[in-house]
Short mmCIF file of C-alpha atoms and ligand atoms in Angstrom, two decimals:
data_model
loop_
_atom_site.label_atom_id
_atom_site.label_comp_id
_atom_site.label_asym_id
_atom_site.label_seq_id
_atom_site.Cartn_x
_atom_site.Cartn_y
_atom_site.Cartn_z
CA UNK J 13 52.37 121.79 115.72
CA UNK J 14 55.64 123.45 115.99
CA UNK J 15 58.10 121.23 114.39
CA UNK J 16 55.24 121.08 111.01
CA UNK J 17 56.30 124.75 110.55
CA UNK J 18 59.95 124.66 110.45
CA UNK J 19 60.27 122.89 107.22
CA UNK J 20 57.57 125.96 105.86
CA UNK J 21 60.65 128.39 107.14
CA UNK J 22 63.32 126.85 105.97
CA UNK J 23 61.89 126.52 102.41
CA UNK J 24 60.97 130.29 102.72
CA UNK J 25 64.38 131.57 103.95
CA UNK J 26 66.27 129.34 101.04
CA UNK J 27 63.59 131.13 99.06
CA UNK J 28 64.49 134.32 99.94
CA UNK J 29 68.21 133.91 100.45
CA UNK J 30 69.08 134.55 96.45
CA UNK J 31 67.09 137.78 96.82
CA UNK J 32 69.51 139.79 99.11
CA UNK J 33 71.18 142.31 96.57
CA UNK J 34 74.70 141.76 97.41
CA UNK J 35 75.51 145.18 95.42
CA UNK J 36 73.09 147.13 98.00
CA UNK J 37 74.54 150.62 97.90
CA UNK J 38 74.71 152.19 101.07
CA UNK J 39 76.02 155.51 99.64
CA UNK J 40 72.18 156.33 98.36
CA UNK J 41 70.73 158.19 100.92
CA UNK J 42 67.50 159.54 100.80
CA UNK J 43 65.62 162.70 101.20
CA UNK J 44 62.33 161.89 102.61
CA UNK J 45 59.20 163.96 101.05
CA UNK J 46 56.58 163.85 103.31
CA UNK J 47 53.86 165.28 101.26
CA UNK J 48 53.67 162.35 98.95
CA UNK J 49 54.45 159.79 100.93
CA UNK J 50 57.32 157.22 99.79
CA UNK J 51 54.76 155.05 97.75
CA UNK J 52 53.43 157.44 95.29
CA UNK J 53 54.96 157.41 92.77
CA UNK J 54 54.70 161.10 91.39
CA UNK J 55 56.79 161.32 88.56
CA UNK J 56 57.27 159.58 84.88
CA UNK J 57 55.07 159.28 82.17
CA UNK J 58 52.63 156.42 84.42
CA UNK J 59 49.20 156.77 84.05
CA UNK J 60 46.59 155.35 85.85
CA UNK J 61 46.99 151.65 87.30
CA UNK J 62 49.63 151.39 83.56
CA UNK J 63 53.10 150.75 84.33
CA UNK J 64 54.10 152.39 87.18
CA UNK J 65 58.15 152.88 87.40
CA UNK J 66 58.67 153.90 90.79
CA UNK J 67 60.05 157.44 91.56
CA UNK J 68 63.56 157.31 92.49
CA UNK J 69 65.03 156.60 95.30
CA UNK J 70 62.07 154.01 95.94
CA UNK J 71 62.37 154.14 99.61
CA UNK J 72 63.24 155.50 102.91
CA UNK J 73 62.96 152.56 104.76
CA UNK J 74 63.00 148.90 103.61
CA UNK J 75 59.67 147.56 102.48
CA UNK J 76 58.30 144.65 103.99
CA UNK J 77 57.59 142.08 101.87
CA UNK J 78 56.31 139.21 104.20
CA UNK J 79 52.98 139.61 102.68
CA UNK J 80 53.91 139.25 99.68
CA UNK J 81 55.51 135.79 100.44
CA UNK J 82 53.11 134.61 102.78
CA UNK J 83 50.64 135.56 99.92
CA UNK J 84 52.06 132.70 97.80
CA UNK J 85 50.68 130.24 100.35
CA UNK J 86 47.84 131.88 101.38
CA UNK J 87 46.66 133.19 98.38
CA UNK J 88 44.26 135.52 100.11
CA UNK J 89 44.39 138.90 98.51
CA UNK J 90 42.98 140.74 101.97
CA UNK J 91 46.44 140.21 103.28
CA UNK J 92 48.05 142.10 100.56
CA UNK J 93 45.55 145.11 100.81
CA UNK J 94 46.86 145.82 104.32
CA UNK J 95 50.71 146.34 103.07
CA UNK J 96 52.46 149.21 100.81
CA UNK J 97 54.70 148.71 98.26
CA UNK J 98 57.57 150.82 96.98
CA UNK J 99 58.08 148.68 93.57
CA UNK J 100 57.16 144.94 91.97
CA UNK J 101 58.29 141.84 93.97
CA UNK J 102 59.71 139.09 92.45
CA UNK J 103 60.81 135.81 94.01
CA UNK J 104 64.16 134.17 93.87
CA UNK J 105 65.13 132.79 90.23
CA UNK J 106 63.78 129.26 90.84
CA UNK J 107 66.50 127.94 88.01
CA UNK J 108 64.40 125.37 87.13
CA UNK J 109 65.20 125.19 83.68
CA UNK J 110 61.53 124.52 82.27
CA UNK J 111 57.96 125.97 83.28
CA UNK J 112 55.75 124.09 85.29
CA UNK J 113 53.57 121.11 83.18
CA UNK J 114 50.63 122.81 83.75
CA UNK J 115 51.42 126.31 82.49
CA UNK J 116 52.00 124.60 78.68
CA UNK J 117 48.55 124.94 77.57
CA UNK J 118 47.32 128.16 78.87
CA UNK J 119 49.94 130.08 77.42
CA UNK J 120 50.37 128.54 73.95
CA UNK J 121 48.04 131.50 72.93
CA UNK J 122 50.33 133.87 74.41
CA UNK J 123 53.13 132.41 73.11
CA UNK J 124 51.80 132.28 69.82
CA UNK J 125 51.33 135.98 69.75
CA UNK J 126 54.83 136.59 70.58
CA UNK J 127 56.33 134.63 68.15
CA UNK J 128 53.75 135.92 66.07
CA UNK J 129 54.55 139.24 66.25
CA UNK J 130 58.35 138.97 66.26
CA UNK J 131 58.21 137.23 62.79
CA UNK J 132 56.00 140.19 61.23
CA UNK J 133 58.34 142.33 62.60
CA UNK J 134 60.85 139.82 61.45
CA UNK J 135 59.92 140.39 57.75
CA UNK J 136 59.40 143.98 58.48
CA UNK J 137 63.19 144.67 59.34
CA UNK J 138 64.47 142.10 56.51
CA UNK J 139 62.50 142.35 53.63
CA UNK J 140 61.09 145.29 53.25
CA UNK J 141 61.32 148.66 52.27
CA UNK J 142 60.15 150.00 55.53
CA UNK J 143 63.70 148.73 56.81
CA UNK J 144 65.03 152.10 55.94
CA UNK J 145 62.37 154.28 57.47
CA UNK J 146 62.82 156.16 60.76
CA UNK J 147 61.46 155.85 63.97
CA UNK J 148 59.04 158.45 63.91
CA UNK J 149 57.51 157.94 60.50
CA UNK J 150 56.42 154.40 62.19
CA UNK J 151 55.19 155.14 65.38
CA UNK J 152 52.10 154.70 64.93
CA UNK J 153 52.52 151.02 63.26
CA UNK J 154 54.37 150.46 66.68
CA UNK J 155 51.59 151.80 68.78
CA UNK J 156 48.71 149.71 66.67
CA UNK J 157 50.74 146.40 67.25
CA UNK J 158 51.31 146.81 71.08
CA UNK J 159 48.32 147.34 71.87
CA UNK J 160 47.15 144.55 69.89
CA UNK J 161 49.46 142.43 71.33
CA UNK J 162 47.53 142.88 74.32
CA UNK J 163 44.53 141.36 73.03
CA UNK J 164 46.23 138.14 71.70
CA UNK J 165 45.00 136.53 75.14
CA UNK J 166 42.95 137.31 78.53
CA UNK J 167 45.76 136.29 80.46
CA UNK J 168 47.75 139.09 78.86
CA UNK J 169 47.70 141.89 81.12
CA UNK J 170 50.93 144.04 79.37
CA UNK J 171 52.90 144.36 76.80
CA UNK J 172 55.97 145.94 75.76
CA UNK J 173 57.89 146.75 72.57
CA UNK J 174 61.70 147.83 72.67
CA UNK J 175 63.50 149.35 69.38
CA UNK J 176 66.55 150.04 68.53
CA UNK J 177 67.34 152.33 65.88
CA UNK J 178 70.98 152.78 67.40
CA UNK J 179 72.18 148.93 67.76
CA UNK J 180 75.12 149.77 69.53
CA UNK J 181 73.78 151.56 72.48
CA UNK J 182 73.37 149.55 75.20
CA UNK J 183 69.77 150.76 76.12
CA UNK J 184 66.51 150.86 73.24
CA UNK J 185 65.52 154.38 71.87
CA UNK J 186 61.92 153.37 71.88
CA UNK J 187 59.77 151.51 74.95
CA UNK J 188 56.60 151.50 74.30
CA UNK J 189 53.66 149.65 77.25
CA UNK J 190 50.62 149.03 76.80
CA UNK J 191 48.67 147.64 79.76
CA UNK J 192 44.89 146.68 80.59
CA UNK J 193 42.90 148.15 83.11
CA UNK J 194 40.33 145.45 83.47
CA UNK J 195 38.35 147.48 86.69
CA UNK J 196 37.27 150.29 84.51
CA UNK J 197 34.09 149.82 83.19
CA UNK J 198 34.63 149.31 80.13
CA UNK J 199 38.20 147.72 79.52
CA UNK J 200 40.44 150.09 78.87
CA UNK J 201 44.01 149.84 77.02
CA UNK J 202 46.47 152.27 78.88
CA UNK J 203 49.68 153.03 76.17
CA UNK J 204 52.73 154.32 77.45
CA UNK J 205 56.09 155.79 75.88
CA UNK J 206 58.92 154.68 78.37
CA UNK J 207 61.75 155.46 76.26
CA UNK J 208 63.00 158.05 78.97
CA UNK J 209 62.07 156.07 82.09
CA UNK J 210 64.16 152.85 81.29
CA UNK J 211 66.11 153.10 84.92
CA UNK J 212 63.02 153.12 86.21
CA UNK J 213 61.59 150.38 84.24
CA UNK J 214 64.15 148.28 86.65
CA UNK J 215 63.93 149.34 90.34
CA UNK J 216 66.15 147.60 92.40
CA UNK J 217 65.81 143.82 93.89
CA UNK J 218 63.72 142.17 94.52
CA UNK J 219 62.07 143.62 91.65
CA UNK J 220 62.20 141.89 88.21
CA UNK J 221 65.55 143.06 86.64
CA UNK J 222 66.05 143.12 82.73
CA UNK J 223 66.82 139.76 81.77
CA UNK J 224 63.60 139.66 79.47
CA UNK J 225 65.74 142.41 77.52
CA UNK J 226 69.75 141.81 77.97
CA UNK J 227 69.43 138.28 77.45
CA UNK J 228 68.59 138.87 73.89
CA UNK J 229 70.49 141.96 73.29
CA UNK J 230 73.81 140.57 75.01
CA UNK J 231 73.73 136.58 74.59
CA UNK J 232 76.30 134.76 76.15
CA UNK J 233 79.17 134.37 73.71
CA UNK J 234 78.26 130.67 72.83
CA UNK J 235 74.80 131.90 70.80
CA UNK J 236 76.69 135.05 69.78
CA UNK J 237 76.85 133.87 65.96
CA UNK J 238 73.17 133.20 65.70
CA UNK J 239 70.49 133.23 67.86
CA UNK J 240 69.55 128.96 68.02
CA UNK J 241 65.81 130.01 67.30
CA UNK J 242 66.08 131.55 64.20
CA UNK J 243 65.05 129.53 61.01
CA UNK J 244 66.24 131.01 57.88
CA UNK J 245 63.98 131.37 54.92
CA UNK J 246 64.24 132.22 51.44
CA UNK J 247 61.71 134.56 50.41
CA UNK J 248 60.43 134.79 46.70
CA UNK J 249 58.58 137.12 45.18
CA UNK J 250 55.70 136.97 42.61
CA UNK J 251 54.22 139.96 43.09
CA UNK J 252 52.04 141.93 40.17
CA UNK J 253 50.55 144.17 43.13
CA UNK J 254 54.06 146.35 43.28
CA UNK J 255 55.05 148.40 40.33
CA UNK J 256 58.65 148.33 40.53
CA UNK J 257 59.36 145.00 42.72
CA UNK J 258 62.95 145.62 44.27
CA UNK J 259 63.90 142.26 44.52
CA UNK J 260 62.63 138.62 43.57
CA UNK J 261 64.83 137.07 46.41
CA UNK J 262 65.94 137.04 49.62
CA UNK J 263 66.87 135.55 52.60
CA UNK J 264 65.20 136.25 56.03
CA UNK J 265 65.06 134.61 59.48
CA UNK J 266 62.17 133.62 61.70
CA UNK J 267 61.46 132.46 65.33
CA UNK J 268 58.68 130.13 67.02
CA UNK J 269 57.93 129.12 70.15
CA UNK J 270 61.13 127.82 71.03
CA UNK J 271 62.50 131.83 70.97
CA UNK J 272 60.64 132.87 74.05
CA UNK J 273 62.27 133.05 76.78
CA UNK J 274 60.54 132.82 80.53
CA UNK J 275 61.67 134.79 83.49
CA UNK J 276 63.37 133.34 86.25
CA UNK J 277 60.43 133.55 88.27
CA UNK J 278 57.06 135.19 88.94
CA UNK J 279 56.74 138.73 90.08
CA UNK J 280 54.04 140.42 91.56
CA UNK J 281 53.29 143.90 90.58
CA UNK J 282 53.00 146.88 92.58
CA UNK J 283 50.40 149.53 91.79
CA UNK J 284 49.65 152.61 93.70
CA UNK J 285 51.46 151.89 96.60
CA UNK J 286 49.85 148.48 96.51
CA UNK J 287 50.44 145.08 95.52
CA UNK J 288 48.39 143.57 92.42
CA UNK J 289 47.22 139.93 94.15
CA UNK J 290 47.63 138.22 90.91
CA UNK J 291 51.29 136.36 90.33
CA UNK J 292 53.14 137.59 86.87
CA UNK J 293 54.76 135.75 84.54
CA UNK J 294 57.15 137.88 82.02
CA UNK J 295 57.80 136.09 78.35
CA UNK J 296 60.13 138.15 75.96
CA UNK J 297 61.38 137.30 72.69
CA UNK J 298 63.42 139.15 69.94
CA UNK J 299 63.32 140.32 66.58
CA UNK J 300 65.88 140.86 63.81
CA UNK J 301 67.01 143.20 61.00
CA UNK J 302 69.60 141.86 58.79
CA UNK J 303 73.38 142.99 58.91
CA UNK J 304 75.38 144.67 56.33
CA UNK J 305 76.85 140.51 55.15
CA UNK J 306 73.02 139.61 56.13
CA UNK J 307 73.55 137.84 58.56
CA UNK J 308 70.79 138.93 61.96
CA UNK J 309 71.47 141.86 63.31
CA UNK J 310 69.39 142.76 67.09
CA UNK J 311 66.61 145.18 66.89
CA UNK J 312 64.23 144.75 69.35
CA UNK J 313 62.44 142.75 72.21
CA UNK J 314 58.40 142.18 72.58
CA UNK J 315 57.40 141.42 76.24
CA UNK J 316 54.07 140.01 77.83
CA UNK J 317 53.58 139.43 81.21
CA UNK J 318 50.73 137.22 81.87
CA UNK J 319 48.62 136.74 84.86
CA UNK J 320 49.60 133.01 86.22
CA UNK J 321 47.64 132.90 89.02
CA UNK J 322 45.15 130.58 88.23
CA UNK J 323 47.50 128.02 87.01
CA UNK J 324 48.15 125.15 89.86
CA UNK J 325 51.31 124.51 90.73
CA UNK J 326 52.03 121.12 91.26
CA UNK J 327 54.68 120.63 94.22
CA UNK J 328 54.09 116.38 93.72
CA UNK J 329 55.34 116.58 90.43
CA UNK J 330 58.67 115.30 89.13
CA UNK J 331 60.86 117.02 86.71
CA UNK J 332 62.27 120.43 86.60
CA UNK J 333 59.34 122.44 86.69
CA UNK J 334 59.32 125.22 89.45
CA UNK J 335 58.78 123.92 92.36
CA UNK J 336 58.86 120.34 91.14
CA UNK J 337 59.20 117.86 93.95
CA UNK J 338 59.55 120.65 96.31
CA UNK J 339 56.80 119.36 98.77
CA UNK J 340 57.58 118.02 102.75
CA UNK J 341 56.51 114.26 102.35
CA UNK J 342 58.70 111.73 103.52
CA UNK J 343 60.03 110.51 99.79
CA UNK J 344 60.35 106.64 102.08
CA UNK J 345 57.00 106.68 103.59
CA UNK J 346 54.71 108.47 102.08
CA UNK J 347 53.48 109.67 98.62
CA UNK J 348 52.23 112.77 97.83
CA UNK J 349 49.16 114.09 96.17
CA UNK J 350 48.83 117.36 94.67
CA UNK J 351 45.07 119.54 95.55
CA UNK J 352 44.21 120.96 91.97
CA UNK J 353 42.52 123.59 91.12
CA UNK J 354 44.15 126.05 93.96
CA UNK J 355 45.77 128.06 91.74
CA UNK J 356 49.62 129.55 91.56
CA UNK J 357 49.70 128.42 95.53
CA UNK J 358 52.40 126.60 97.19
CA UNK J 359 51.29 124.48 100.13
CA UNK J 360 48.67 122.74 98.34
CA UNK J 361 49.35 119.32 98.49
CA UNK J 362 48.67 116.20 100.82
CA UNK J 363 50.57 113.19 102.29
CA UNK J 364 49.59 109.63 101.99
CA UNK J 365 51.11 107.05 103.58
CA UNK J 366 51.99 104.59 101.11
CA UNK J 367 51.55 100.48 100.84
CA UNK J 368 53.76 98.91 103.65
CA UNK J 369 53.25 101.85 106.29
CA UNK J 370 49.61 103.25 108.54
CA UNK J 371 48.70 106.48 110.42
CA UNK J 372 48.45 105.85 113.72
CA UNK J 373 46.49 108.91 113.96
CA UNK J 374 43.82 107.90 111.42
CA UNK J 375 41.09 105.85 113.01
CA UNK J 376 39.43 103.00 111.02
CA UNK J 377 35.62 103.86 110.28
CA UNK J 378 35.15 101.12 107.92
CA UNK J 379 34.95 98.03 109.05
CA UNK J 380 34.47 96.22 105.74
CA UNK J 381 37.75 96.65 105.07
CA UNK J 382 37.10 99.62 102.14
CA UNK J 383 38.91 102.26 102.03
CA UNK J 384 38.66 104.75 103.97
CA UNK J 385 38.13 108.71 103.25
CA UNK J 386 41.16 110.03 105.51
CA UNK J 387 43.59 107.42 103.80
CA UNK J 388 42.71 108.36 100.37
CA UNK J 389 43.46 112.15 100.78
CA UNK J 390 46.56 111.78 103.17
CA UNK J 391 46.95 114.47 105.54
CA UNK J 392 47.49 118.19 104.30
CA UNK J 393 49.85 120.46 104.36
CA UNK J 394 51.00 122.09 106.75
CA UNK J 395 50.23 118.62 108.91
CA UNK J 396 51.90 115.76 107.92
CA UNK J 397 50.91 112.38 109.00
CA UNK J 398 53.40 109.69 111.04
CA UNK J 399 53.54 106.82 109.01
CA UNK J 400 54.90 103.75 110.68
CA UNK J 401 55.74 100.82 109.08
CA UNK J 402 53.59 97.29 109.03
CA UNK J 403 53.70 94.32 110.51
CA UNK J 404 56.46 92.54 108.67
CA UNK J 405 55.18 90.19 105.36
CA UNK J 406 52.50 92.79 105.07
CA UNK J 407 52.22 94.49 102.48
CA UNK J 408 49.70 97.10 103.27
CA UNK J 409 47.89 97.71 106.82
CA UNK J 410 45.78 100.00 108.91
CA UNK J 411 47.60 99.48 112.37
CA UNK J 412 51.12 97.52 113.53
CA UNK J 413 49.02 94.27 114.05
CA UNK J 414 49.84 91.12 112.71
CA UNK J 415 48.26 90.82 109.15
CA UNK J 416 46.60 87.36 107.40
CA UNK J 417 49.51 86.00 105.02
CA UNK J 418 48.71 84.05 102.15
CA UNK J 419 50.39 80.92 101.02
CA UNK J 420 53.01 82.30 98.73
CA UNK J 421 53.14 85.75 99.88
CA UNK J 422 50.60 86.93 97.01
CA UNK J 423 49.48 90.44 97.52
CA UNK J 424 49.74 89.43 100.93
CA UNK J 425 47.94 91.73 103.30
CA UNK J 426 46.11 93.49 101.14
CA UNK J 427 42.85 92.20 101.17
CA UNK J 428 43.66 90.66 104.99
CA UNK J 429 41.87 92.24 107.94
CA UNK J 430 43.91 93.08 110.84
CA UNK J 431 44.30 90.02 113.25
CA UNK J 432 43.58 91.75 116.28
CA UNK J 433 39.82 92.78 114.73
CA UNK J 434 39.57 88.91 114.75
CA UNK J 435 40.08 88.39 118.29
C1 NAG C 529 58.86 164.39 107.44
O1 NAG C 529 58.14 164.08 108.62
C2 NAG C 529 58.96 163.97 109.77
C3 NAG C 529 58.10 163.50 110.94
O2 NAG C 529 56.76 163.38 110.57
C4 NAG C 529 59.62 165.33 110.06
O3 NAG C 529 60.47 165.21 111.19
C5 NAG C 529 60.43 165.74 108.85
O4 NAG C 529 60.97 167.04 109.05
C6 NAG C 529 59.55 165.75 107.60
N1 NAG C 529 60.39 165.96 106.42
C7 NAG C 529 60.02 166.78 105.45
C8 NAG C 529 60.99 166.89 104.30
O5 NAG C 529 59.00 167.43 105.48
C1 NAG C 530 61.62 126.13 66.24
O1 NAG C 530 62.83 126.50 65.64
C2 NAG C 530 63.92 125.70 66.00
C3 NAG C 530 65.17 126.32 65.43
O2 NAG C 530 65.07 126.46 64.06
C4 NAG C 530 63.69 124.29 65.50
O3 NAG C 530 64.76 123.45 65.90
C5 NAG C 530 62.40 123.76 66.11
O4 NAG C 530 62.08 122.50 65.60
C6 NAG C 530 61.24 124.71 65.84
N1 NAG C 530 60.09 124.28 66.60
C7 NAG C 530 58.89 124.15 66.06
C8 NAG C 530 57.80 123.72 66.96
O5 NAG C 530 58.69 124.36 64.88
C1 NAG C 531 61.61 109.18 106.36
O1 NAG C 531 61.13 108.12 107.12
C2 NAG C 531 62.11 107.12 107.36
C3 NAG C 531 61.42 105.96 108.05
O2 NAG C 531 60.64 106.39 109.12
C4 NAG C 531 63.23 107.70 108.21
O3 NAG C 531 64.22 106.73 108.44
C5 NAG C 531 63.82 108.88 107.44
O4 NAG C 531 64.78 109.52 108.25
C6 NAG C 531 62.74 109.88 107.08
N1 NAG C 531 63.32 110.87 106.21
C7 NAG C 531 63.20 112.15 106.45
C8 NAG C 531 63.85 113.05 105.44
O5 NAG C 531 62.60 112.59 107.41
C1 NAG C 532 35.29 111.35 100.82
O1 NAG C 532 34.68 112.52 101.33
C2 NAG C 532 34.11 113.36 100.38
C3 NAG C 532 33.56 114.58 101.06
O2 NAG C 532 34.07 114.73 102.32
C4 NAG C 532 33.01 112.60 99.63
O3 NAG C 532 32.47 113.43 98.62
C5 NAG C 532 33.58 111.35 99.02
O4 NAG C 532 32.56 110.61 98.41
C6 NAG C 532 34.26 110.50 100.06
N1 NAG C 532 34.92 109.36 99.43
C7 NAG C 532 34.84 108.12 99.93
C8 NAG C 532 35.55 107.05 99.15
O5 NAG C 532 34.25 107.85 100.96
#
């Protein structure tokens, strides 16, 4: 059973390995305070189960996260209730450039709502008149919208706006959250203002960092000029509705799906001291006002995490999804079929041998020469079966005997029953 085991480790240590902050600051020493407890968070504008930015320093001594990890096989939620967190958890970036296959149709809806939102706020910035408005004359537009973001789709457990009315300071002047609590009785919408909590928006590794939000405010030089996303449109106007229409053209730029961008990887939140069982996935996308020569100018980010845990993951699978061909099968023996259905779980696979190789350990029930049960689903993770090869010339077997050959070698083997049944 051992040696099954070590490949488990070895995938979970090279998991792990990117997560070590290599800027850990040993100068930060902390003062303990007993009467809370290092988990509580007890300061910040949190309120119940909403976004919790943990109290800094986060710790006095290193949390554990094994659960957590052990939690993406397992997914059993009793082993998470037994540990504390200090702050989110996020696995390693998985740089898989693309999301897994399976996650494309559940979150169309949410991804609809972001680029949904970022193109009225699109024509909000660039063609209109409430462009030149401050902050605080439209809070309560920005309130209505993040909150309704929320409700684009179940799977949307938060949302966040960022604003900036200063574009050249590095952080946004207005952070708004709005986040579900879906245990109340009847589901509540918690909003936050986390303008003056953005450091703690961003504890340290291994919780999510703020890639959802510097991405977009400081692209790589390449995209600099314009964002690749943006479409641009010429607006007309045919209004009777206004009195005094300002202008009967103008130019403006909009996003789609293609703007969102994905985190690196999932996260799982921390609440309370305690770790929400559900994996997170964080989708962010950008909106523009127009500069001075009209070409886009940054204002803002939108943010949803979604709740991915019911969406397989599909270690079998080629490509460059996460986790894509990630799975323990010998590639030369044996083929591997995913287990639907089990959710955002690693581990959930099977081994088969393939055509040209048997399990030794599988014993034949049928004698008819059907299939059998056991060779149809392989053996499971964590097992793997032993898959020796055939008799030579046949082409698929149940044990190392000598098959039937036909004349020609035609599908030899395959409907042949083993010669030592015969004798
Ligand atoms: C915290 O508790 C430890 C042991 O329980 C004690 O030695 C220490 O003085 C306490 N610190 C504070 C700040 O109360
Ligand atoms: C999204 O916008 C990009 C950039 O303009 C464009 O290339 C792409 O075809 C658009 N995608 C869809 C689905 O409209
Ligand atoms: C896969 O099985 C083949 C044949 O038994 C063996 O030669 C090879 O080393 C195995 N590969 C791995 C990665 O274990
Ligand atoms: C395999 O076993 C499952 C349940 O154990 C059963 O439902 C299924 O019909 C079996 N398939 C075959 C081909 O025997």
């Amino acid at each position: 059973m051992a040696p099954v085991w070590l490949p488990f480790l070895l995938l979970l240590s090279s998991l792990l390995k990117a997560q070590e902050t290599p800027d850990s600051s040993p100068g930060v020493t902390v003062e303990a305070d007993n009467s809370t407890g290092p988990y509580v968070s007890t300061s910040g504008p949190s309120g119940p189960s909403g976004f919790v930015p943990p109290s800094d320093p986060p710790t006095v001594q290193e949390d554990d996260w094994t659960p957590a990890e052990s939690f993406l096989y397992s997914g059993d939620a009793s082993a998470l209730e037994v540990s504390r967190c200090s702050r989110a958890f996020s696995l390693s970036g998985q740089n898989a450039p693309s999301l897994p296959p399976s996650f494309s149709g559940p979150l169309r809806p949410a991804l609809g709502a972001l680029a949904n939102t970022a193109n009225f706020l699109n024509m909000i910035f660039q063609a209109s008149d409430l462009r030149e408005s401050t902050v605080q004359e439209d809070m309560e537009w920005y309130h209505a919208m993040v909150r309704a973001l929320l409700e684009a789709d179940m799977l949307i457990r938060r949302s966040l706006l960022t604003f900036d009315a200063d574009p050249t300071s590095p952080e946004p002047q207005l952070v708004l959250c709005a986040s579900r609590n879906p245990n109340a009785k009847v589901q509540t919408i918690i909003l936050q203002d986390l303008s003056r909590a953005w450091e703690k928006l961003h504890p340290p590794a291994p919780a999510p960092d703020d890639s959802w939000f510097r991405n977009f405010k400081f692209p790589e030089p390449s995209q600099q000029s314009q964002p690749m996303s943006l479409s641009k449109r010429v607006l007309l106007n045919d209004l009777s509705t206004l009195d005094t229409p300002k202008w009967r053209q103008g130019d403006s730029y909009v996003t789609n799906h293609s703007g969102v961008r994905w985190a690196d990887a999932p996260f799982l939140d921390c609440e309370d001291g305690l770790f929400v069982s559900d994996w997170m996935l964080t989708l962010s996308t950008a909106f523009y006002g127009l500069k001075p020569d009209l070409t886009p100018e940054f204002r803002g980010v939108i943010r949803v995490d979604v709740n991915i845990q019911d969406l397989d993951l599909d270690q079998c699978s080629e490509g460059d999804g996460w986790f894509s061909d990630s799975h323990q099968c010998n590639r030369t023996t044996m083929e591997c079929i995913a287990t639907p259905g089990q959710g955002f779980r690693l581990g959930q696979y099977c081994c088969r041998c393939r055509d040209g190789y048997y399990d030794p350990e599988t014993i034949p029930q049928d004698s008819d020469g059907g299939s059998m049960n056991s060779s149809i689903e392989g053996v499971c993770y964590p097992d793997l079966p032993v898959c020796l090869p055939c008799w030579p010339g046949c082409s698929s077997c149940r044990d190392g005997t000598p098959c039937w050959v036909q004349q020609g070698g035609v599908a030899a083997g395959r409907r042949a029953h083993p010669a030592g049944a015969a004798s």
